[in-house]
Coordinates of C-alpha atoms and ligand atoms in Angstrom, one line a residue:
X1 CA -230.2 121.0 -71.3
X2 CA -231.6 117.8 -69.9
X3 CA -230.5 114.4 -69.6
X4 CA -232.1 111.7 -71.4
X5 CA -231.8 107.7 -71.1
X6 CA -233.4 104.7 -73.0
X7 CA -233.1 100.9 -72.8
X8 CA -234.6 98.0 -74.9
X9 CA -233.1 94.5 -74.5
X10 CA -233.4 91.6 -72.1
X11 CA -232.8 93.2 -68.8
X12 CA -234.9 95.1 -66.4
X13 CA -234.9 98.7 -67.8
X14 CA -235.7 100.6 -64.5
X15 CA -232.3 100.1 -62.8
X16 CA -230.4 101.1 -65.9
X17 CA -232.9 103.9 -66.3
X18 CA -232.0 105.3 -62.8
X19 CA -228.5 104.8 -62.8
X20 CA -228.2 106.5 -66.0
X21 CA -230.3 109.4 -64.7
X22 CA -227.8 109.8 -62.0
X23 CA -224.9 110.0 -64.2
X24 CA -226.7 112.7 -66.1
X25 CA -228.2 114.8 -63.2
X26 CA -225.4 117.3 -63.8
X27 CA -227.3 118.2 -67.1
X28 CA -230.4 119.3 -65.3
X29 CA -232.0 118.6 -62.0
X30 CA -235.4 120.3 -61.4
X31 CA -237.5 117.4 -62.0
X32 CA -237.4 113.8 -63.3
X33 CA -239.3 110.9 -64.8
X34 CA -239.5 107.4 -66.5
X35 CA -241.9 105.4 -68.7
X36 CA -241.7 101.5 -68.9
X37 CA -243.6 99.2 -71.1
X38 CA -244.0 95.8 -69.4
X39 CA -244.4 92.1 -70.8
X40 CA -248.1 92.8 -71.3
X41 CA -247.6 95.9 -72.9
X42 CA -248.7 98.1 -69.9
X43 CA -247.4 101.7 -70.1
X44 CA -246.3 102.9 -66.8
X45 CA -245.2 106.4 -66.2
X46 CA -243.8 107.9 -63.2
X47 CA -242.9 111.6 -62.6
X48 CA -241.5 113.9 -59.9
X49 CA -240.6 117.5 -59.1
X50 CA -236.8 117.5 -57.6
X51 CA -233.8 115.2 -58.1
X52 CA -233.8 111.5 -59.5
X53 CA -233.9 110.4 -55.7
X54 CA -237.5 111.9 -55.6
X55 CA -238.4 110.1 -58.9
X56 CA -237.0 106.8 -56.9
X57 CA -239.1 107.5 -53.8
X58 CA -242.2 108.0 -56.2
X59 CA -241.8 104.5 -57.8
X60 CA -241.4 102.7 -54.3
X61 CA -243.8 99.9 -54.2
X62 CA -245.0 100.5 -57.9
X63 CA -244.5 98.3 -61.1
X64 CA -241.5 98.8 -62.4
X65 CA -241.1 95.8 -64.6
X66 CA -240.1 95.9 -68.3
X67 CA -237.4 95.7 -70.6
X68 CA -238.0 98.7 -72.4
X69 CA -237.8 102.2 -71.2
X70 CA -237.0 105.5 -71.5
X71 CA -236.1 108.5 -68.7
X72 CA -235.3 112.0 -68.2
X73 CA -234.0 114.7 -65.8
X74 CA -235.0 118.3 -66.6
X75 CA -233.7 121.7 -66.9
X76 CA -236.9 123.6 -67.4
X77 CA -237.4 125.8 -70.4
X78 CA -241.2 125.8 -70.9
X79 CA -243.2 125.4 -67.9
X80 CA -242.0 125.5 -64.3
X81 CA -240.3 122.6 -63.0
X82 CA -243.2 120.5 -61.5
X83 CA -244.4 116.8 -61.7
X84 CA -246.9 117.7 -64.6
X85 CA -244.1 119.3 -66.5
X86 CA -241.9 116.8 -66.0
X87 CA -241.1 114.3 -68.7
X88 CA -242.2 111.8 -70.2
X89 CA -245.0 113.4 -71.7
X90 CA -248.1 111.2 -73.0
X91 CA -250.3 111.3 -76.2
X92 CA -253.9 111.9 -75.0
X93 CA -254.9 108.3 -75.9
X94 CA -252.3 107.0 -73.6
X95 CA -250.2 105.0 -76.1
X96 CA -247.3 107.0 -77.1
X97 CA -244.7 108.5 -74.8
X98 CA -241.6 110.8 -75.1
X99 CA -238.8 112.5 -73.5
X100 CA -236.9 115.5 -75.1
X101 CA -233.7 117.7 -74.5
X102 CA -234.1 121.1 -76.5
X103 CA -236.9 123.8 -77.5
X104 CA -239.6 123.2 -79.8
X105 CA -239.9 127.0 -81.1
X106 CA -243.2 126.8 -82.8
X107 CA -245.0 124.8 -80.3
X108 CA -247.5 127.3 -79.8
X109 CA -248.8 127.2 -83.5
X110 CA -248.7 123.7 -83.6
X111 CA -250.5 123.3 -80.1
X112 CA -253.4 125.4 -81.6
X113 CA -253.7 123.2 -84.6
X114 CA -253.8 120.1 -82.6
X115 CA -256.3 121.8 -80.2
X116 CA -258.4 122.5 -83.3
X117 CA -258.4 118.9 -83.9
X118 CA -259.6 118.1 -80.4
X119 CA -256.2 117.4 -78.8
X120 CA -256.2 118.7 -74.9
X121 CA -252.9 119.3 -73.1
X122 CA -252.2 119.1 -69.4
X123 CA -248.7 120.8 -69.2
X124 CA -247.4 124.0 -70.6
X125 CA -244.5 122.2 -72.0
X126 CA -243.3 122.6 -75.8
X127 CA -242.3 118.8 -75.5
X128 CA -246.1 117.6 -74.9
X129 CA -246.9 119.0 -78.3
X130 CA -244.5 116.8 -79.8
X131 CA -246.2 113.3 -78.5
X132 CA -249.5 114.8 -79.5
X133 CA -248.3 115.6 -83.2
X134 CA -246.6 112.2 -83.4
X135 CA -250.1 110.4 -82.2
X136 CA -251.8 112.7 -84.8
X137 CA -249.6 111.8 -87.8
X138 CA -249.7 108.4 -86.6
X139 CA -253.4 108.3 -86.9
X140 CA -253.8 110.3 -90.0
X141 CA -251.0 108.3 -92.0
X142 CA -251.5 104.9 -90.7
X143 CA -248.1 104.7 -90.4
X144 CA -245.3 103.2 -88.0
X145 CA -244.1 104.9 -85.0
X146 CA -240.7 106.1 -86.5
X147 CA -242.5 107.2 -89.6
X148 CA -245.0 109.4 -87.4
X149 CA -241.8 110.6 -85.9
X150 CA -240.3 111.6 -89.1
X151 CA -243.5 113.5 -90.4
X152 CA -243.9 115.1 -87.1
X153 CA -240.0 116.3 -86.9
X154 CA -240.5 117.9 -90.4
X155 CA -243.1 120.1 -88.9
X156 CA -241.3 121.3 -85.9
X157 CA -238.7 124.0 -85.4
X158 CA -236.3 124.2 -83.0
X159 CA -233.9 121.6 -81.5
X160 CA -234.3 118.3 -80.1
X161 CA -233.1 115.1 -78.9
X162 CA -236.1 112.6 -78.3
X163 CA -236.7 108.9 -77.3
X164 CA -240.3 107.5 -78.0
X165 CA -241.9 104.4 -77.1
X166 CA -245.4 103.2 -78.1
X167 CA -247.3 100.5 -76.0
X168 CA -248.4 99.2 -79.5
X169 CA -244.9 98.4 -80.6
X170 CA -243.3 97.0 -77.4
X171 CA -240.1 95.8 -79.4
X172 CA -239.1 99.4 -80.8
X173 CA -237.3 102.3 -79.4
X174 CA -237.3 105.4 -81.9
X175 CA -234.8 108.6 -81.1
X176 CA -234.0 111.6 -83.2
X177 CA -231.5 114.5 -82.8
X178 CA -231.1 118.1 -84.2
X179 CA -228.6 120.3 -82.3
X180 CA -229.3 118.2 -78.9
X181 CA -226.7 115.5 -78.1
X182 CA -227.7 111.8 -78.6
X183 CA -225.4 108.6 -78.3
X184 CA -226.6 105.1 -78.8
X185 CA -224.7 102.1 -77.3
X186 CA -224.9 98.8 -79.2
X187 CA -225.0 95.6 -77.0
X188 CA -223.5 92.3 -77.9
X189 CA -225.1 90.9 -81.1
X190 CA -227.7 93.5 -81.0
X191 CA -229.0 91.7 -77.7
X192 CA -229.7 95.3 -76.2
X193 CA -229.3 99.0 -77.0
X194 CA -228.7 101.8 -74.5
X195 CA -229.5 105.5 -75.4
X196 CA -228.1 108.6 -73.8
X197 CA -227.3 112.3 -74.0
X198 CA -223.7 111.6 -73.6
X199 CA -221.3 108.3 -73.4
X200 CA -221.3 108.4 -69.5
X201 CA -224.4 106.0 -68.7
X202 CA -223.6 103.7 -71.5
X203 CA -219.8 103.0 -70.9
X204 CA -220.5 100.2 -68.2
X205 CA -222.3 98.3 -70.7
X206 CA -220.7 98.9 -74.1
X207 CA -217.7 100.5 -75.8
X208 CA -220.0 100.3 -79.4
X209 CA -221.5 103.7 -79.7
X210 CA -223.1 105.6 -82.4
X211 CA -223.3 109.6 -82.2
X212 CA -226.6 110.5 -84.0
X213 CA -225.9 113.7 -86.5
X214 CA -228.5 116.3 -87.0
X215 CA -231.5 115.6 -88.6
X216 CA -231.1 111.7 -88.2
X217 CA -233.9 109.2 -86.8
X218 CA -232.6 105.9 -85.1
X219 CA -235.0 103.1 -85.4
X220 CA -234.0 100.7 -82.5
X221 CA -235.7 97.2 -82.9
X222 CA -235.2 94.5 -80.3
X223 CA -232.5 91.9 -81.9
X224 CA -232.1 93.8 -85.1
X225 CA -229.3 95.9 -86.6
X226 CA -229.6 99.7 -85.7
X227 CA -231.4 101.4 -88.3
X228 CA -230.8 105.3 -89.1
X229 CA -232.3 107.4 -91.7
X230 CA -232.5 111.1 -92.4
X231 CA -235.7 113.0 -91.7
X232 CA -235.9 113.0 -95.2
X233 CA -236.5 109.3 -95.3
X234 CA -233.1 108.2 -97.0
X235 CA -231.3 105.4 -94.9
X236 CA -227.9 106.1 -93.7
X237 CA -225.1 104.0 -92.4
X238 CA -224.5 104.4 -88.8
X239 CA -221.0 105.0 -87.7
X240 CA -219.9 102.8 -84.8
X241 CA -217.3 104.5 -82.5
X242 CA -215.0 102.5 -79.8
X243 CA -215.3 104.5 -76.8
X244 CA -213.5 104.4 -73.8
X245 CA -214.7 106.4 -70.6
X246 CA -212.9 106.2 -67.4
X247 CA -215.6 105.1 -65.2
X248 CA -213.5 105.9 -61.9
X249 CA -213.6 109.5 -63.1
X250 CA -217.4 109.4 -62.7
X251 CA -217.8 109.2 -58.9
X252 CA -216.5 111.3 -56.1
X253 CA -213.6 109.4 -55.3
X254 CA -214.0 109.7 -51.7
X255 CA -214.5 113.7 -51.8
X256 CA -217.9 115.0 -50.6
X257 CA -218.5 116.9 -54.0
X258 CA -217.4 116.4 -57.8
X259 CA -216.4 119.8 -57.5
X260 CA -213.6 119.3 -55.1
X261 CA -212.6 116.3 -56.2
X262 CA -212.1 117.8 -59.9
X263 CA -210.2 120.8 -58.1
X264 CA -208.0 118.0 -56.9
X265 CA -207.8 116.1 -60.1
X266 CA -205.9 119.1 -61.9
X267 CA -202.2 118.1 -61.3
X268 CA -202.8 114.5 -62.6
X269 CA -205.1 115.8 -65.4
X270 CA -202.9 118.2 -66.6
X271 CA -200.1 115.8 -66.6
X272 CA -202.3 113.7 -68.7
X273 CA -203.1 116.7 -71.0
X274 CA -199.4 117.6 -71.6
X275 CA -198.5 113.1 -72.2
X276 CA -197.3 113.0 -75.4
X277 CA -197.3 117.1 -76.4
X278 CA -194.1 117.9 -74.4
X279 CA -191.4 115.7 -75.5
X280 CA -187.7 115.8 -75.2
X281 CA -185.9 116.3 -78.7
X282 CA -183.0 116.9 -80.6
X283 CA -184.4 118.1 -83.9
X284 CA -186.4 121.1 -83.3
X285 CA -190.1 120.2 -84.7
X286 CA -190.3 123.8 -86.4
X287 CA -186.8 124.0 -88.0
X288 CA -185.9 120.4 -88.3
X289 CA -182.2 121.4 -87.2
X290 CA -180.4 119.4 -84.6
X291 CA -179.9 121.1 -81.5
X292 CA -178.8 119.9 -77.9
X293 CA -181.5 118.0 -76.0
X294 CA -184.5 120.1 -75.0
X295 CA -188.1 120.1 -74.9
X296 CA -190.4 120.7 -77.9
X297 CA -194.0 121.3 -78.3
X298 CA -195.9 118.7 -80.5
X299 CA -199.7 119.2 -81.2
X300 CA -200.5 117.2 -84.2
X301 CA -203.4 119.1 -85.4
X302 CA -201.3 121.9 -85.6
X303 CA -198.5 120.2 -87.4
X304 CA -201.1 118.8 -89.8
X305 CA -203.0 122.3 -90.3
X306 CA -200.1 124.4 -90.0
X307 CA -200.5 126.0 -93.6
X308 CA -204.2 127.2 -92.5
X309 CA -202.8 128.2 -89.4
X310 CA -199.8 130.0 -90.5
X311 CA -201.7 131.8 -93.1
X312 CA -204.5 133.1 -90.8
X313 CA -204.8 137.0 -91.0
X314 CA -206.6 136.9 -87.7
X315 CA -207.8 134.5 -85.0
X316 CA -211.5 135.0 -83.7
X317 CA -212.0 132.8 -80.6
X318 CA -215.7 132.0 -79.8
X319 CA -217.1 130.5 -76.2
X320 CA -219.2 131.0 -73.5
X321 CA -218.9 131.3 -69.7
X322 CA -215.6 129.6 -68.3
X323 CA -214.4 128.7 -71.5
X324 CA -214.7 132.6 -72.5
X325 CA -212.4 133.4 -69.7
X326 CA -209.8 130.7 -70.9
X327 CA -210.3 132.5 -74.4
X328 CA -209.0 135.9 -73.2
X329 CA -206.0 134.2 -72.0
X330 CA -205.7 132.5 -75.3
X331 CA -205.8 135.8 -77.0
X332 CA -202.7 137.2 -74.9
X333 CA -201.0 133.9 -75.5
X334 CA -201.5 133.7 -79.0
X335 CA -200.6 137.2 -79.6
X336 CA -197.7 137.0 -77.5
X337 CA -196.2 133.7 -79.0
X338 CA -197.4 134.0 -82.7
X339 CA -197.8 137.9 -83.1
X340 CA -201.4 137.2 -84.9
X341 CA -204.1 139.4 -83.7
X342 CA -206.9 137.8 -81.7
X343 CA -210.3 138.8 -81.3
X344 CA -212.5 137.0 -78.5
X345 CA -216.2 137.0 -78.9
X346 CA -219.1 135.7 -76.8
X347 CA -220.7 132.9 -78.8
X348 CA -224.1 134.2 -78.4
X349 CA -223.4 137.5 -79.4
X350 CA -220.9 136.4 -82.4
X351 CA -223.6 134.4 -83.9
X352 CA -226.3 137.0 -84.1
X353 CA -224.0 140.2 -84.9
X354 CA -223.5 139.7 -88.6
X355 CA -219.6 139.3 -87.9
X356 CA -217.1 140.1 -91.0
X357 CA -215.4 136.9 -91.1
X358 CA -213.0 136.3 -94.1
X359 CA -211.7 133.1 -95.5
X360 CA -208.2 133.6 -94.2
X361 CA -209.7 133.9 -90.6
X362 CA -209.0 131.1 -88.4
X363 CA -211.9 130.6 -85.8
X364 CA -211.3 128.8 -82.6
X365 CA -214.3 127.5 -80.7
X366 CA -213.4 126.2 -76.8
X367 CA -215.9 124.2 -75.0
X368 CA -215.5 121.9 -71.9
X369 CA -219.1 119.9 -72.9
X370 CA -218.7 120.3 -76.7
X371 CA -222.4 120.6 -76.9
X372 CA -223.3 124.5 -76.0
X373 CA -225.9 125.3 -78.5
X374 CA -224.2 129.0 -79.1
X375 CA -220.8 128.0 -79.8
X376 CA -222.1 125.4 -82.3
X377 CA -224.1 127.6 -84.1
X378 CA -221.0 130.2 -84.1
X379 CA -219.0 127.4 -85.8
X380 CA -221.3 126.9 -88.3
X381 CA -221.4 130.4 -89.1
X382 CA -217.7 130.7 -89.4
X383 CA -217.8 127.4 -91.5
X384 CA -220.6 128.9 -93.9
X385 CA -218.4 132.0 -94.4
X386 CA -215.2 129.8 -95.2
X387 CA -213.3 130.3 -92.0
X388 CA -210.7 127.4 -90.9
X389 CA -212.2 126.1 -87.5
X390 CA -210.1 124.8 -84.9
X391 CA -211.7 123.5 -81.6
X392 CA -210.4 123.0 -78.1
X393 CA -213.0 120.4 -76.4
X394 CA -213.0 118.2 -73.4
X395 CA -215.7 115.9 -74.4
X396 CA -214.8 113.1 -77.0
X397 CA -217.0 112.8 -79.9
X398 CA -219.1 115.6 -78.9
X399 CA -220.9 117.7 -81.5
X400 CA -218.3 120.6 -81.4
X401 CA -215.6 118.1 -81.7
X402 CA -217.3 116.5 -84.9
X403 CA -218.2 119.7 -86.4
X404 CA -214.6 121.6 -86.2
X405 CA -212.0 121.1 -89.1
X406 CA -209.7 119.8 -86.4
X407 CA -208.8 120.6 -83.0
X408 CA -207.0 119.5 -79.6
X409 CA -208.7 117.6 -76.8
X410 CA -207.7 118.7 -73.5
X411 CA -208.1 115.4 -71.9
X412 CA -209.2 116.3 -68.4
X413 CA -211.6 113.3 -67.7
X414 CA -215.4 113.7 -67.7
X415 CA -216.4 117.0 -65.4
X416 CA -219.3 116.6 -63.6
X417 CA -219.5 119.3 -61.2
X418 CA -221.5 122.4 -62.9
X419 CA -219.0 124.8 -62.0
X420 CA -216.1 124.1 -64.4
X421 CA -212.7 123.9 -62.8
X422 CA -210.1 121.5 -64.4
X423 CA -211.6 122.3 -67.7
X424 CA -210.5 125.7 -67.2
X425 CA -206.7 124.7 -66.5
X426 CA -207.0 122.2 -69.2
X427 CA -208.3 124.7 -71.5
X428 CA -205.4 127.0 -70.6
X429 CA -202.7 124.5 -70.7
X430 CA -203.7 123.6 -74.5
X431 CA -203.8 127.2 -75.4
X432 CA -200.3 127.6 -74.0
X433 CA -199.1 124.5 -76.2
X434 CA -201.2 125.9 -79.3
X435 CA -199.3 129.2 -78.9
X436 CA -196.1 127.7 -78.6
X437 CA -196.0 125.1 -81.3
X438 CA -197.8 127.4 -83.7
X439 CA -195.2 130.1 -82.7
X440 CA -192.3 127.7 -83.3
X441 CA -193.2 127.0 -86.7
X442 CA -194.2 131.0 -87.7
X443 CA -190.8 131.5 -86.1
X444 CA -192.1 134.3 -83.9
X445 CA -190.9 132.7 -80.6
X446 CA -187.8 133.5 -78.8
X447 CA -185.9 130.2 -78.3
X448 CA -184.8 130.9 -74.9
X449 CA -188.4 132.0 -73.8
X450 CA -189.7 128.8 -75.6
X451 CA -187.5 126.5 -73.5
X452 CA -188.4 128.4 -70.1
X453 CA -192.0 128.2 -70.7
X454 CA -192.1 124.3 -71.8
X455 CA -189.8 123.5 -69.1
X456 CA -192.0 125.8 -66.6
X457 CA -195.3 124.0 -68.1
X458 CA -194.1 120.8 -66.9
X459 CA -193.5 122.1 -63.3
X460 CA -197.2 123.4 -63.1
X461 CA -199.1 120.3 -61.8
X462 CA -196.4 120.0 -58.7
X463 CA -196.7 123.6 -58.0
X464 CA -200.9 123.1 -58.0
X465 CA -200.3 120.4 -55.3
X466 CA -198.6 122.7 -53.1
X467 CA -201.6 125.2 -53.7
X468 CA -203.8 122.6 -52.7
X469 CA -202.1 121.7 -49.7
X470 CA -203.6 125.1 -48.4
X471 CA -207.0 123.6 -48.6
X472 CA -207.5 123.8 -44.9
X473 CA -206.3 127.4 -44.5
X474 CA -208.4 128.5 -47.4
X475 CA -211.5 126.8 -46.0
X476 CA -210.9 128.7 -42.5
X477 CA -210.7 132.0 -44.6
X478 CA -213.8 131.4 -46.4
X479 CA -215.7 131.2 -43.2
X480 CA -215.2 135.0 -43.0
X481 CA -217.2 135.7 -46.2
X482 CA -220.3 133.5 -45.6
X483 CA -222.4 136.2 -45.1
X484 CA -220.8 138.5 -47.5
X485 CA -223.4 140.2 -50.2
X486 CA -220.9 141.0 -52.9
X487 CA -217.2 140.5 -53.8
X488 CA -214.5 142.4 -56.0
X489 CA -211.8 140.5 -58.0
X490 CA -209.1 142.2 -59.1
X491 CA -206.1 141.2 -61.5
X492 CA -203.8 142.7 -64.3
X493 CA -202.8 141.1 -67.5
X494 CA -202.9 137.5 -67.6
X495 CA -204.4 137.6 -64.0
X496 CA -207.4 139.7 -65.2
X497 CA -209.2 136.9 -66.8
X498 CA -208.5 134.9 -63.8
X499 CA -210.2 137.4 -61.8
X500 CA -213.4 137.3 -64.1
X501 CA -213.1 133.3 -63.4
X502 CA -212.9 133.7 -59.9
X503 CA -215.9 136.0 -59.7
X504 CA -217.8 133.5 -61.8
X505 CA -217.1 130.5 -59.7
X506 CA -218.2 132.4 -56.6
X507 CA -221.5 133.6 -58.4
X508 CA -222.2 130.0 -59.7
X509 CA -222.3 128.2 -56.3
X510 CA -222.7 130.7 -53.3
X511 CA -225.0 132.8 -55.2
X512 CA -223.0 135.9 -53.8
X513 CA -222.9 138.7 -56.2
X514 CA -219.2 139.3 -57.6
X515 CA -217.3 141.3 -60.1
X516 CA -214.0 140.6 -61.7
X517 CA -212.5 143.7 -62.9
X518 CA -208.9 144.7 -64.4
X519 CA -207.2 146.3 -61.2
X520 CA -206.4 149.5 -63.3
X521 CA -209.9 150.1 -64.0
X522 CA -211.1 150.6 -60.2
X523 CA -210.3 154.1 -60.4
X524 CA -212.6 154.6 -63.3
X525 CA -215.8 154.0 -61.3
X526 CA -216.0 150.8 -59.1
X527 CA -213.9 151.9 -56.5
X528 CA -216.8 153.7 -55.5
X529 CA -217.9 150.4 -54.1
X530 CA -215.0 150.0 -51.7
X531 CA -215.8 149.9 -47.9
X532 CA -215.0 147.7 -45.2
X533 CA -218.0 145.5 -46.3
X534 CA -216.6 144.9 -49.6
X535 CA -214.4 141.5 -49.8
X536 CA -211.8 142.4 -52.5
X537 CA -209.6 139.1 -53.8
X538 CA -206.5 140.4 -55.1
X539 CA -204.4 138.7 -57.5
X540 CA -200.9 140.2 -56.9
X541 CA -198.7 137.2 -58.2
X542 CA -198.0 138.6 -61.8
X543 CA -194.3 139.7 -61.2
X544 CA -194.3 141.7 -64.7
X545 CA -197.3 143.8 -63.5
X546 CA -196.1 143.7 -59.9
X547 CA -195.5 147.4 -58.9
X548 CA -198.6 148.5 -61.1
X549 CA -200.6 146.1 -58.8
X550 CA -199.1 147.3 -55.6
X551 CA -200.2 150.7 -56.4
X552 CA -203.6 149.4 -57.1
X553 CA -203.5 147.3 -54.1
X554 CA -202.8 150.9 -51.8
X555 CA -205.9 152.4 -53.4
X556 CA -208.2 149.8 -52.1
X557 CA -206.5 149.6 -48.7
X558 CA -206.7 153.3 -48.3
X559 CA -210.5 153.1 -48.7
X560 CA -210.8 150.3 -46.2
X561 CA -211.6 147.5 -48.6
X562 CA -211.3 143.8 -47.0
X563 CA -208.7 142.1 -48.9
X564 CA -207.6 138.8 -49.3
X565 CA -204.5 138.6 -51.6
X566 CA -203.2 136.1 -53.5
X567 CA -199.5 136.6 -53.2
X568 CA -196.4 134.9 -54.5
X569 CA -194.7 132.8 -51.8
X570 CA -192.3 135.0 -49.7
X571 CA -193.7 138.2 -51.0
X572 CA -193.1 139.9 -47.4
X573 CA -194.1 143.7 -49.0
X574 CA -197.7 142.5 -49.6
X575 CA -197.9 140.4 -46.4
X576 CA -196.9 143.7 -44.7
X577 CA -199.9 145.3 -46.2
X578 CA -202.7 143.0 -46.0
X579 CA -204.2 140.7 -42.9
X580 CA -205.5 137.8 -45.2
X581 CA -203.5 136.4 -47.9
X582 CA -202.8 133.1 -49.8
X583 CA -199.3 132.2 -50.9
X584 CA -198.8 130.5 -54.2
X585 CA -195.6 129.2 -55.9
X586 CA -194.1 131.9 -58.3
X587 CA -194.4 131.0 -62.2
X588 CA -194.1 132.8 -65.3
X589 CA -196.4 135.6 -66.0
X590 CA -197.8 133.6 -69.1
X591 CA -198.3 130.7 -66.8
X592 CA -199.7 132.7 -64.0
X593 CA -203.4 131.8 -64.5
X594 CA -202.7 127.9 -64.0
X595 CA -201.6 128.8 -60.4
X596 CA -203.7 131.8 -59.3
X597 CA -207.2 130.1 -60.3
X598 CA -206.7 127.1 -58.0
X599 CA -207.2 129.2 -54.4
X600 CA -209.8 131.0 -56.2
X601 CA -211.8 127.6 -57.2
X602 CA -211.3 126.4 -53.4
X603 CA -212.2 129.7 -52.0
X604 CA -215.8 129.7 -53.8
X605 CA -216.3 126.0 -53.1
X606 CA -215.8 126.6 -49.1
X607 CA -218.0 129.6 -49.0
X608 CA -220.7 127.8 -50.9
X609 CA -220.0 124.7 -48.7
X610 CA -220.2 127.0 -45.6
X611 CA -223.7 128.6 -46.9
X612 CA -225.1 124.9 -46.9
X613 CA -225.8 125.1 -50.8
X614 CA -225.7 122.0 -53.2
X615 CA -222.2 122.8 -54.8
X616 CA -222.3 120.2 -57.5
X617 CA -225.7 121.3 -58.6
X618 CA -226.4 125.1 -57.9
X619 CA -229.8 126.3 -58.5
X620 CA -230.9 127.4 -62.1
X621 CA -227.6 125.9 -63.8
X622 CA -227.0 123.2 -65.8
X623 CA -223.5 121.5 -67.1
X624 CA -224.0 122.0 -70.6
X625 CA -226.1 124.5 -72.5
X626 CA -227.8 123.0 -75.5
X627 CA -230.5 125.5 -75.8
X628 CA -229.8 129.2 -76.9
Ligands
AGP1 C1 -218.8 127.4 -65.8 O1 -218.3 126.9 -64.5 C2 -220.1 127.1 -66.4 N1 -220.7 125.6 -66.3 C3 -220.6 127.5 -67.8 O2 -220.3 129.1 -67.6 C4 -220.1 127.1 -68.7 O3 -218.4 127.3 -68.9 C5 -220.4 127.3 -70.0 O4 -221.6 127.0 -70.3 C6 -219.4 126.9 -71.3 O5 -219.9 125.5 -71.2 P1 -218.9 124.8 -72.3 O6 -217.2 124.8 -72.1 O7 -219.4 123.3 -72.2 O8 -219.3 125.4 -73.7

């Protein structure tokens, strides 16, 4: 999952490319490169191992002129991170160059066939095969660059978003996509065009954006209308969308890292997420009957598609990583408020497990980026088998949002830090609204509980603000764990998925091994791990399971585990049992995850910072996983 940027127009391309790469660096950051075609059709290519900043150092004092260029920041799949394997890759004759996000699965076969025709390769990448193939097709068919790209992509198997330029065609940029995302920004009167893996690098220049669909090729000619055609050759009308990205969300707002900024964004973005979806009402949205003024949940997608949703025999939620943890909470919420059975599946397993999907099943796909390849494939499988597909997504206009039958955006704004934080609480908030709204239509929600939960949901942002005030205390506690090698996170009920999420956050950014576990499961094995060197984060703030959790806590205390407890404010019982604890405001059981996860996000952040690690761009990771 790499980041691609391209520009053709009247401005110097280099600064636009570099700024765009910085915006996309969360997608991959092990090497970077750019290519520029200058006024005299000179093709200059610069590549560096490491970050975009290393590429900038590489171009110092070099010729970076030109109003046509492409650039790339990489997350290595084929060929280790190096300047040679970095993109752009260039054809053997030095004319054509390309950047690519995705995987060409049959690259080895294509490479052999090209080697038989005298092509030599400098890198171990699958991508270099594509540029040589385009050059081969262009010479063989004596055709235009975009036709050569089209014939080549007919032979390629796999996922790709590519941008291609040719120094013999200095007024043209060709792009194409299959499974990997690609957006094209149209400048005023076609005076310039911007290309990127998502809208964030384009938003400051234009709001007119075309999202390429699978198997589409874009031919971008200087000063001409954008032309889009299918791999088959047939022309299609590009759909221009007005996309408004809040640019202030794209910088750190004075915080040292995007992750900490996004943790502190949560009170406001959850208010944004609930805005217009929790309304004062004198008429029940479900029954239409008048009742004394109260709160109501209105989700337009649930309202418009209540027939499909109410006739669901079963829900299957598919997702990955943090979104999978949100799905586990969604299961408990939907089963509790809608009394409909829910299964939760890792999308990567679901897509290859030949699952039984019935036409009266509803498949829900949860994704922050909206581009996760496994989740996208799980959606396509579900649709092929006739299921109705509901999306819970953050990235507006993303592939998953465009490939589901309907859905709800979580509206938490761009999430840049690789470790997901505000998207998790945004997903849980939307899943709560979804379960309440559908339960209301189904008549399976107790009205008193409905009012209590909706009212308390509106108090959650404020309660999160109270937890955020403990940032310094948590920072201090985190110092104790800088040298820990392992961690256990324990919780029950709604807090079990939070324990999993807390462990994932710590693993992702501090590289400390950590496991989340249902607290009562400890006795069945993991309790053997407990000794004074095993930090155990214990989520006790779940009042419906409180006594059970206390017994589990006792089991760990009696084996000298070093406990850090997340406790409800004023819980003197646990305060009397453990030395280290973080107090959080009490809330309703089903809303507990929205509070419990906050101290875990902050703890993992400070442990990683104390270990001197790059919190926003942890090693080996990328923000959206667009390859399987
Ligand atoms: C979470 O911090 C990770 N970045 C990762 O597990 C992520 O949740 C997973 O890749 C799913 O991404 P998505 O929500 O964008 O589909």
